Short mmCIF file of C-alpha atoms and ligand atoms in Angstrom, two decimals:
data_model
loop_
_atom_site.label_atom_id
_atom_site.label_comp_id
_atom_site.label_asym_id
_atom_site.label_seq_id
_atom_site.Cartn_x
_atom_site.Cartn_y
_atom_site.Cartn_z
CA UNK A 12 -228.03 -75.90 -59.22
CA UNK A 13 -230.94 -74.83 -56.84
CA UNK A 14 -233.66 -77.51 -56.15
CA UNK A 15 -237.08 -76.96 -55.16
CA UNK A 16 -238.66 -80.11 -56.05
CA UNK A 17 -240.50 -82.37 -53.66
CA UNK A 18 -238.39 -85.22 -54.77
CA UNK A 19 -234.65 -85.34 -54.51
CA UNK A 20 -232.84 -83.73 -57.56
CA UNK A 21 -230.79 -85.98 -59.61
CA UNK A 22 -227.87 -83.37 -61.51
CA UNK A 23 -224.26 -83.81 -61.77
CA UNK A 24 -223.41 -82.00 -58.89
CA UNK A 25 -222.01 -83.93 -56.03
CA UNK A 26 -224.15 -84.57 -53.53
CA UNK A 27 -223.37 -81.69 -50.43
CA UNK A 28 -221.88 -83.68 -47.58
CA UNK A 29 -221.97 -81.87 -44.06
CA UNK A 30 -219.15 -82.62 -41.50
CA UNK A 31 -221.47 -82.38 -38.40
CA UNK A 32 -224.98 -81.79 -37.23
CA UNK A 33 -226.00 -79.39 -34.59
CA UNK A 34 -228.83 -79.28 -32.54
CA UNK A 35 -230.65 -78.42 -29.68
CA UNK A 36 -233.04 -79.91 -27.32
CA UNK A 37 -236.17 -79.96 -28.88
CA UNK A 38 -236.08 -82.41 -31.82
CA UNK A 39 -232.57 -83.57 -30.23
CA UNK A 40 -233.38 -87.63 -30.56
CA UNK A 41 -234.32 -86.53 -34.65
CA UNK A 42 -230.95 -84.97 -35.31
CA UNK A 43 -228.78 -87.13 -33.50
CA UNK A 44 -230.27 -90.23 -35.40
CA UNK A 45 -229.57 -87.58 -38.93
CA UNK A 46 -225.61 -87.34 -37.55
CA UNK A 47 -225.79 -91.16 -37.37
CA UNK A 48 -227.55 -92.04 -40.59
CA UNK A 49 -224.81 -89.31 -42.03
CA UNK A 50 -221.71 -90.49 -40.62
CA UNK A 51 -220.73 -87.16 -38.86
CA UNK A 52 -220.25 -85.84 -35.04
CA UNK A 53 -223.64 -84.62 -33.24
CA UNK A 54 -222.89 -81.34 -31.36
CA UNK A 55 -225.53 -79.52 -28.95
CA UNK A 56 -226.21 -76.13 -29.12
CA UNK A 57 -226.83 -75.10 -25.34
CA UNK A 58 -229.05 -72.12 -25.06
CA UNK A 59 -229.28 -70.26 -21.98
CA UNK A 60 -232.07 -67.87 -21.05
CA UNK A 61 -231.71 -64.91 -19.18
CA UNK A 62 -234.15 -63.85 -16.24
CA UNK A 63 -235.72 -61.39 -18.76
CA UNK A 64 -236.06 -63.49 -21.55
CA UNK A 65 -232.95 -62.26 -23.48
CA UNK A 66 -230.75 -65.97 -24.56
CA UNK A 67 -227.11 -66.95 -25.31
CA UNK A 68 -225.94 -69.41 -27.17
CA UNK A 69 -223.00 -71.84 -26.90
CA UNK A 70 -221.30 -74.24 -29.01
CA UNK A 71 -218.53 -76.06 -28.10
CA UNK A 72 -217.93 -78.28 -31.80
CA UNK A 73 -216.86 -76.68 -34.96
CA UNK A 74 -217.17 -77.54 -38.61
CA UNK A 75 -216.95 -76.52 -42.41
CA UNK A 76 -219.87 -77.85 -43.86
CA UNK A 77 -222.65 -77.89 -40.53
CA UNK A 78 -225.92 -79.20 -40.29
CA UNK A 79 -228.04 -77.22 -37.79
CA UNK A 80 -231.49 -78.61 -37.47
CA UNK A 81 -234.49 -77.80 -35.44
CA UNK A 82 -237.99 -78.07 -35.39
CA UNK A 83 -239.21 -74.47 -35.87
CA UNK A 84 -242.32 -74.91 -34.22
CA UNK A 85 -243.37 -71.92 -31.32
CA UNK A 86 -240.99 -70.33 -34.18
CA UNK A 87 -240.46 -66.12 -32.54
CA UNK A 88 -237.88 -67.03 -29.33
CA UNK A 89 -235.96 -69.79 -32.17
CA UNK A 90 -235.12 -67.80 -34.77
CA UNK A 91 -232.96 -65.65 -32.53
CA UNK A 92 -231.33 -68.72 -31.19
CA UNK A 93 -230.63 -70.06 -35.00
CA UNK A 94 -229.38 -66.43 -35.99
CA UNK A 95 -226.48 -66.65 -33.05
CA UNK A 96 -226.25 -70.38 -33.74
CA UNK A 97 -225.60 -69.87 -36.88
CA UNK A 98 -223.18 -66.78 -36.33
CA UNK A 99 -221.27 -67.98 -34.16
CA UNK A 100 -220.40 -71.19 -36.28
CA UNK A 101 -219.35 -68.52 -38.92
CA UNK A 102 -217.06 -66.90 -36.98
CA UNK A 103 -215.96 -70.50 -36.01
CA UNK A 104 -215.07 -71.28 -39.53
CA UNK A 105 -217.84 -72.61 -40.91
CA UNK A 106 -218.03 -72.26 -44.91
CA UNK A 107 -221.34 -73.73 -45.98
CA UNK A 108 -224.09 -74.23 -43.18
CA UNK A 109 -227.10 -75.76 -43.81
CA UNK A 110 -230.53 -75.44 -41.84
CA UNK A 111 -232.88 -78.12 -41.54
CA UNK A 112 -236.10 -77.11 -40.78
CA UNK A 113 -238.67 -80.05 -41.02
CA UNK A 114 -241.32 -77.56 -40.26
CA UNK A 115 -241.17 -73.75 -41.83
CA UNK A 116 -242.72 -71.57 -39.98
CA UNK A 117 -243.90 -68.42 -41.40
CA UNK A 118 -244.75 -69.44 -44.78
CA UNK A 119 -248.40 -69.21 -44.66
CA UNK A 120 -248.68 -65.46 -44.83
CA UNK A 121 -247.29 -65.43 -48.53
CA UNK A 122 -248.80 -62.05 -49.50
CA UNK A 123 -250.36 -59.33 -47.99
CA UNK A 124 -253.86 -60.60 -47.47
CA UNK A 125 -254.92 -57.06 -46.50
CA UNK A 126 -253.64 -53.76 -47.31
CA UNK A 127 -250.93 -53.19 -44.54
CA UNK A 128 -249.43 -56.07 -43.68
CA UNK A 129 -246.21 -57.85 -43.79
CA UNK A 130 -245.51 -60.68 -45.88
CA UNK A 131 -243.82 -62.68 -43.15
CA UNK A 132 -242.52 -65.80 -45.73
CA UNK A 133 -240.43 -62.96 -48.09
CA UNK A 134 -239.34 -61.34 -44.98
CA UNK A 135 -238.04 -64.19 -42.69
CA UNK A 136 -236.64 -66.01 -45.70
CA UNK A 137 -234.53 -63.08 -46.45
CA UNK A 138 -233.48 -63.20 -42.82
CA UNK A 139 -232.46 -66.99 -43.10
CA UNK A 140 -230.95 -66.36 -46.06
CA UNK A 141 -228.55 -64.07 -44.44
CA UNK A 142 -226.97 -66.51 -42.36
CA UNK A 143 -227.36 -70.18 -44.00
CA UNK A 144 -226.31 -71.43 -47.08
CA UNK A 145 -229.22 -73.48 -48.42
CA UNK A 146 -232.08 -75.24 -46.57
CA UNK A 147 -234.57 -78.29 -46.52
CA UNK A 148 -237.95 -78.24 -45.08
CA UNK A 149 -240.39 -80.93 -45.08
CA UNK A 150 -243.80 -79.65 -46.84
CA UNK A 151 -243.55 -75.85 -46.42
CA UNK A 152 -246.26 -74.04 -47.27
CA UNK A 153 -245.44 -73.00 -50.66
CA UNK A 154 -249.44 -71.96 -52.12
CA UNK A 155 -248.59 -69.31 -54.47
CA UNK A 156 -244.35 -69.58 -54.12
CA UNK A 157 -243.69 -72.31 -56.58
CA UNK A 158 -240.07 -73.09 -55.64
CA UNK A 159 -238.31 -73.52 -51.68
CA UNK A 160 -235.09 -71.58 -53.47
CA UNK A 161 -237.67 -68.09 -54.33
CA UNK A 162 -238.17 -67.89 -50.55
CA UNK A 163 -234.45 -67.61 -49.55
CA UNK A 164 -232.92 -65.27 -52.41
CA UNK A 165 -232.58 -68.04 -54.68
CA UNK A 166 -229.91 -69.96 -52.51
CA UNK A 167 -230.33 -73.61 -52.70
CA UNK A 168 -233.19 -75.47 -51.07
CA UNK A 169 -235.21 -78.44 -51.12
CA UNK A 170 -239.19 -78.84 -50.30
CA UNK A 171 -239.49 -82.79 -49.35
CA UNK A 172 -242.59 -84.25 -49.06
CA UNK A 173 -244.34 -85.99 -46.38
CA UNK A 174 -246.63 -87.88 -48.42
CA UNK A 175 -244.39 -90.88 -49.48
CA UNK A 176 -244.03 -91.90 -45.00
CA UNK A 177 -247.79 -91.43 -45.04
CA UNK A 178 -248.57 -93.71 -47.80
CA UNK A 179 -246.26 -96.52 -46.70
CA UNK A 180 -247.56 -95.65 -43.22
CA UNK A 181 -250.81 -96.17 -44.56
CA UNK A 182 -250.20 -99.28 -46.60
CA UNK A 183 -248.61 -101.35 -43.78
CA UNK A 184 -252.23 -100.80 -41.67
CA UNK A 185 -253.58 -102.42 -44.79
CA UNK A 186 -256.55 -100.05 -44.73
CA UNK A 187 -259.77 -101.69 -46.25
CA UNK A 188 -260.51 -101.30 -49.67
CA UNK A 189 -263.23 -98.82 -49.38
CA UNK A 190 -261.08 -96.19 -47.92
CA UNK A 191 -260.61 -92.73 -49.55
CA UNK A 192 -257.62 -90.23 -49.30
CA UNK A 193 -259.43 -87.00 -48.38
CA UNK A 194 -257.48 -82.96 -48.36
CA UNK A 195 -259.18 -80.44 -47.03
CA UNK A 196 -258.83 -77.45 -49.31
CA UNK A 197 -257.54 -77.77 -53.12
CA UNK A 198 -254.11 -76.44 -51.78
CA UNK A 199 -254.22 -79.88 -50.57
CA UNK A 200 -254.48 -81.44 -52.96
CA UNK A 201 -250.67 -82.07 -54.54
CA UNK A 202 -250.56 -83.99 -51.18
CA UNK A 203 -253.74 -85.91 -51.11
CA UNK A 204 -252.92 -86.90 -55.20
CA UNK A 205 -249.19 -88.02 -54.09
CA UNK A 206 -250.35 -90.20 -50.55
CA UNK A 207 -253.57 -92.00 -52.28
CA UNK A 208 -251.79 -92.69 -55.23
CA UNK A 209 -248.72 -93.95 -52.98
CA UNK A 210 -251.23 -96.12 -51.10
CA UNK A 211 -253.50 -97.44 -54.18
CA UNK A 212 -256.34 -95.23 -52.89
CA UNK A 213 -258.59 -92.91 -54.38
CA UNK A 214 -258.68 -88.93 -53.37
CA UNK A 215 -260.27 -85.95 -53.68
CA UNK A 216 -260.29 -82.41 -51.63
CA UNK A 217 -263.38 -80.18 -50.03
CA UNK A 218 -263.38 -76.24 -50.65
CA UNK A 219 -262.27 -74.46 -46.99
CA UNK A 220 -263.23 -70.56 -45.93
CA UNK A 221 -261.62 -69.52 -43.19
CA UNK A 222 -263.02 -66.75 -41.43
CA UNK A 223 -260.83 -66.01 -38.94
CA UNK A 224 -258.24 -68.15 -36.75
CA UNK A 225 -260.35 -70.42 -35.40
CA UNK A 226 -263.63 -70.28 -37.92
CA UNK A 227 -263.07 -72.18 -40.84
CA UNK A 228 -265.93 -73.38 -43.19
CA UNK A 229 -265.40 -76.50 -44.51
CA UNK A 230 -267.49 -77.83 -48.09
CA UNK A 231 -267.72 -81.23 -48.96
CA UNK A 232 -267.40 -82.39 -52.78
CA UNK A 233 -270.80 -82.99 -54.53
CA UNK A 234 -269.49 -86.36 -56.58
CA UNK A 235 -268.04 -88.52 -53.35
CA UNK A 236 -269.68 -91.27 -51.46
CA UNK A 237 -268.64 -90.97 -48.07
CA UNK A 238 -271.32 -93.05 -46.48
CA UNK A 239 -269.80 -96.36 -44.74
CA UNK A 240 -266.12 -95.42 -46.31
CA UNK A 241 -263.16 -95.45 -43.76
CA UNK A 242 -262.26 -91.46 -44.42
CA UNK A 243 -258.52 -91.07 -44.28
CA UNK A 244 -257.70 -86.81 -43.79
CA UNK A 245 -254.07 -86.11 -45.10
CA UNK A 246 -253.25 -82.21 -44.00
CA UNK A 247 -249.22 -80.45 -44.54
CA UNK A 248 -249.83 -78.86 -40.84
CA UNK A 249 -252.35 -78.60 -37.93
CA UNK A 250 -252.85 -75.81 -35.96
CA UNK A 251 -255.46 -74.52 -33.70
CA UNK A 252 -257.49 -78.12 -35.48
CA UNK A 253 -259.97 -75.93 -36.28
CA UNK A 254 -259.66 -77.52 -40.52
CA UNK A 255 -259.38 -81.18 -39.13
CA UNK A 256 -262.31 -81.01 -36.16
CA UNK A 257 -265.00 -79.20 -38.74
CA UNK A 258 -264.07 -81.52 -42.06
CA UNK A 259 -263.89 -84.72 -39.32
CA UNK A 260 -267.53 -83.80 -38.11
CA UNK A 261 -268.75 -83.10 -41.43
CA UNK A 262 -267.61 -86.82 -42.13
CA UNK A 263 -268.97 -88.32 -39.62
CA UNK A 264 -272.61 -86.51 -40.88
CA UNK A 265 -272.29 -87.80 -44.17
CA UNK A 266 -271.99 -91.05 -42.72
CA UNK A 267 -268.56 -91.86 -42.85
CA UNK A 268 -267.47 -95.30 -40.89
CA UNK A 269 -264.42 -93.94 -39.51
CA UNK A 270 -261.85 -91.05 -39.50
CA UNK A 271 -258.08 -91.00 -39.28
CA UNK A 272 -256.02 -87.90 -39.93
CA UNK A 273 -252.39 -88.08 -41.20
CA UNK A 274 -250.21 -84.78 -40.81
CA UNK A 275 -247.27 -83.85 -41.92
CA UNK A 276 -246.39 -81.01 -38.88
CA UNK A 277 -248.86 -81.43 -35.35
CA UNK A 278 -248.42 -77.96 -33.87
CA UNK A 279 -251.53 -78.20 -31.56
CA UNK A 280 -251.81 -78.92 -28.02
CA UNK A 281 -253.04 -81.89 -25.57
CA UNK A 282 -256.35 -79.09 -25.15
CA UNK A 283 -256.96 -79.42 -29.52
CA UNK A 284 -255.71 -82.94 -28.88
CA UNK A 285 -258.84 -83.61 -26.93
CA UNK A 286 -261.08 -81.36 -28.62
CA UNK A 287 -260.77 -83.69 -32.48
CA UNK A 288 -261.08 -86.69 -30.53
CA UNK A 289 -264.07 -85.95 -29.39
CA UNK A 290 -264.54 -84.46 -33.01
CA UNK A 291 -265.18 -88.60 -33.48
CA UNK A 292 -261.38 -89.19 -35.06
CA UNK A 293 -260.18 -92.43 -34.43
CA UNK A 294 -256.26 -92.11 -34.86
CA UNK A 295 -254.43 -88.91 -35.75
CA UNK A 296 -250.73 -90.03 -36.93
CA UNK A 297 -248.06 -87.33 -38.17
CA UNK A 298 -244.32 -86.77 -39.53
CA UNK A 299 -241.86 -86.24 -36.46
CA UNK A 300 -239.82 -83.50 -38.08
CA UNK A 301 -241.85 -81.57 -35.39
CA UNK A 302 -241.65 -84.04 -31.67
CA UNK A 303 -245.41 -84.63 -30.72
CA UNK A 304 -247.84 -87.09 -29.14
CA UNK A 305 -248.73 -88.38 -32.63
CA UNK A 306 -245.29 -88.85 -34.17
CA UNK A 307 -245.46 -92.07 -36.13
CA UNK A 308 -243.73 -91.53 -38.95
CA UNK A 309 -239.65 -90.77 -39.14
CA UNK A 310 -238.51 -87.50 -41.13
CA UNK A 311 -234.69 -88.73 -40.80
CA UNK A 312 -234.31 -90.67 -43.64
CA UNK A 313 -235.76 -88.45 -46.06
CA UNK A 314 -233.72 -85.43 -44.64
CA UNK A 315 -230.37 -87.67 -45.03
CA UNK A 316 -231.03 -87.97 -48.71
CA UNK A 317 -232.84 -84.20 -48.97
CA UNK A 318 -229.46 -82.72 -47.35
CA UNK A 319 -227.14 -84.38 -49.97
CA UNK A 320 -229.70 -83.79 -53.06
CA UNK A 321 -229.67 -80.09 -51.78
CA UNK A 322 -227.17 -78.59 -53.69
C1 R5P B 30 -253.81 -74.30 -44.41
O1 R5P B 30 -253.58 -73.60 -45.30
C2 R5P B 30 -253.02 -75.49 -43.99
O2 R5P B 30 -252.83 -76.39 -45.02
C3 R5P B 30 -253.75 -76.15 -42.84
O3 R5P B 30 -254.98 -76.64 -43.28
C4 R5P B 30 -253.96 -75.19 -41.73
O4 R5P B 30 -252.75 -74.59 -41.39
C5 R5P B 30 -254.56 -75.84 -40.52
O5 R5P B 30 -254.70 -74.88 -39.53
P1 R5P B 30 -255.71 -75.07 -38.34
O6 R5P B 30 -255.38 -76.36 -37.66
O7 R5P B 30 -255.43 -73.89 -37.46
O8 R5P B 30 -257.09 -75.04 -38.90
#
């Protein structure tokens, strides 16, 4: 049976067990350490771009039951390269292939926001769904699509959550007793809940309006203290930084002793980088499902146990 849920599923179905795991080099040091943890052969997918930006694929390994994992951040030029990836291993053989995404892009535009436009997360699921067999993603965006499996034509899939590596992550700081677990909007909130109560800390989330791509308005709640309290952020993704820089300066006004953001998926650049540091955050620390600056937490062992629960 399909599973959606952010923990593990526990049914009677054996677990799935791949034979190898692909991948490329972006996030190559994150799925060689998943072949390891799994037991199975690590085979590179070598991509090859032509002078006017077309790309081939090649892939020496073959397998039954592959893996194929990649950060799907800067998403438009790696899709194609998944779609012949993940062709070409059919043709190959391959019965049951899997894609690990850590980060899954195109989920945020979940309806059409305005008359006209195209619901990207329906559309590229469906895509996916045409050429893998099930899929596990580490906090998609999943606001008003309750289940992973509704995305790809009801195939089998697992969201897994971030927050558990964040609370531990936060609990081994030992972070003083006055902190609070803070989530921008309420869609943040399943994830501010799950890390505070993780790390023994209390939560809540502000109200966000975003205006446009990089204006977001950002209200604090009436009933918090944050004067003096060591203000930790928890976001699923940052972007542009636009939600982190205007809810860490609104911190900072209300008096706040210090900022640290956790994140599951740190999209932005060194330029954003610089811009919420001088936004007065201390430390920003995230998941490593996508490779960045601030990777201090390790996707791999969740995904081993997500990939055999996915089933
Ligand atoms: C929003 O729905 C997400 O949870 C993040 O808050 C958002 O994607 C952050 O984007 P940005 O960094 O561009 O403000």
């Amino acid at each position: 049976m399909a599973s959606s849920s952010s923990e593990p599923s526990q049914n009677d179905t054996p677990a799935w067990l791949p034979d190898a795991v692909f991948g490329f080099t972006d996030g190559e040091v994150q799925a060689r350490a998943l072949a390891a943890n799994l037991g199975v052969p690590y085979e590179t997918v070598e991509v090859h771009y032509f002078p006017d930006t077309e790309c081939k694929v090649r892939i020496q390994g073959r397998a039954r039951r592959p893996v194929v994992y990649r950060p799907l951040n800067h998403p438009n030029a790696k899709l194609i390269e998944l779609v012949l990836s993940a062709s070409l291993l059919r043709d190959d053989g391959a019965k049951d292939i899997a894609l690990v995404a850590p980060y899954l892009p195109y989920m945020r535009q979940d309806i059409a926001f305005r008359p006209g436009e195209a619901v990207s997360q329906k559309i590229i699921g469906k895509m996916l769904a045409g050429y893998f067999d099930r899929f596990v993603a580490v906090d998609p965006h999943l606001h008003r699509t309750p289940r992973l499996n509704d995305v790809f034509l009801g195939k089998p899939a697992l969201a897994l959550s971030g927050a558990p590596a964040m609370a531990t992550h936060l609990k081994a700081r030992q972070v003083p007793s006055d902190a609070l677990v803070i989530g921008p909007d309420e869609e943040s909130a399943p994830l501010a809940k799950s890390v505070a109560d993780g790390a023994e800390l209390p939560w809540a989330v502000c109200t966000k309006k975003r205006k446009g791509d990089r204006d977001v308005r950002i209200a604090l709640p009436k009933d918090v203290v944050f004067k003096r309290r060591s203000v930790i952020i928890v976001d699923d993704v940052i972007s542009t930084g636009a939600t982190i820089a205007n809810l860490a300066r609104a911190m900072r006004e209300a008096g706040a002793k210090s900022v640290d953001v956790y994140a599951t998926h740190a999209l932005f650049d060194d330029r954003v980088h610089d811009e919420l540091m001088r936004a007065s955050i201390r430390k920003i620390i995230s998941c490593d499902g996508v490779p960045h600056r601030t990777n201090d937490m390790s996707v791999v062992n969740l995904v081993v146990n997500g990939i055999r629960a996915c089933r």
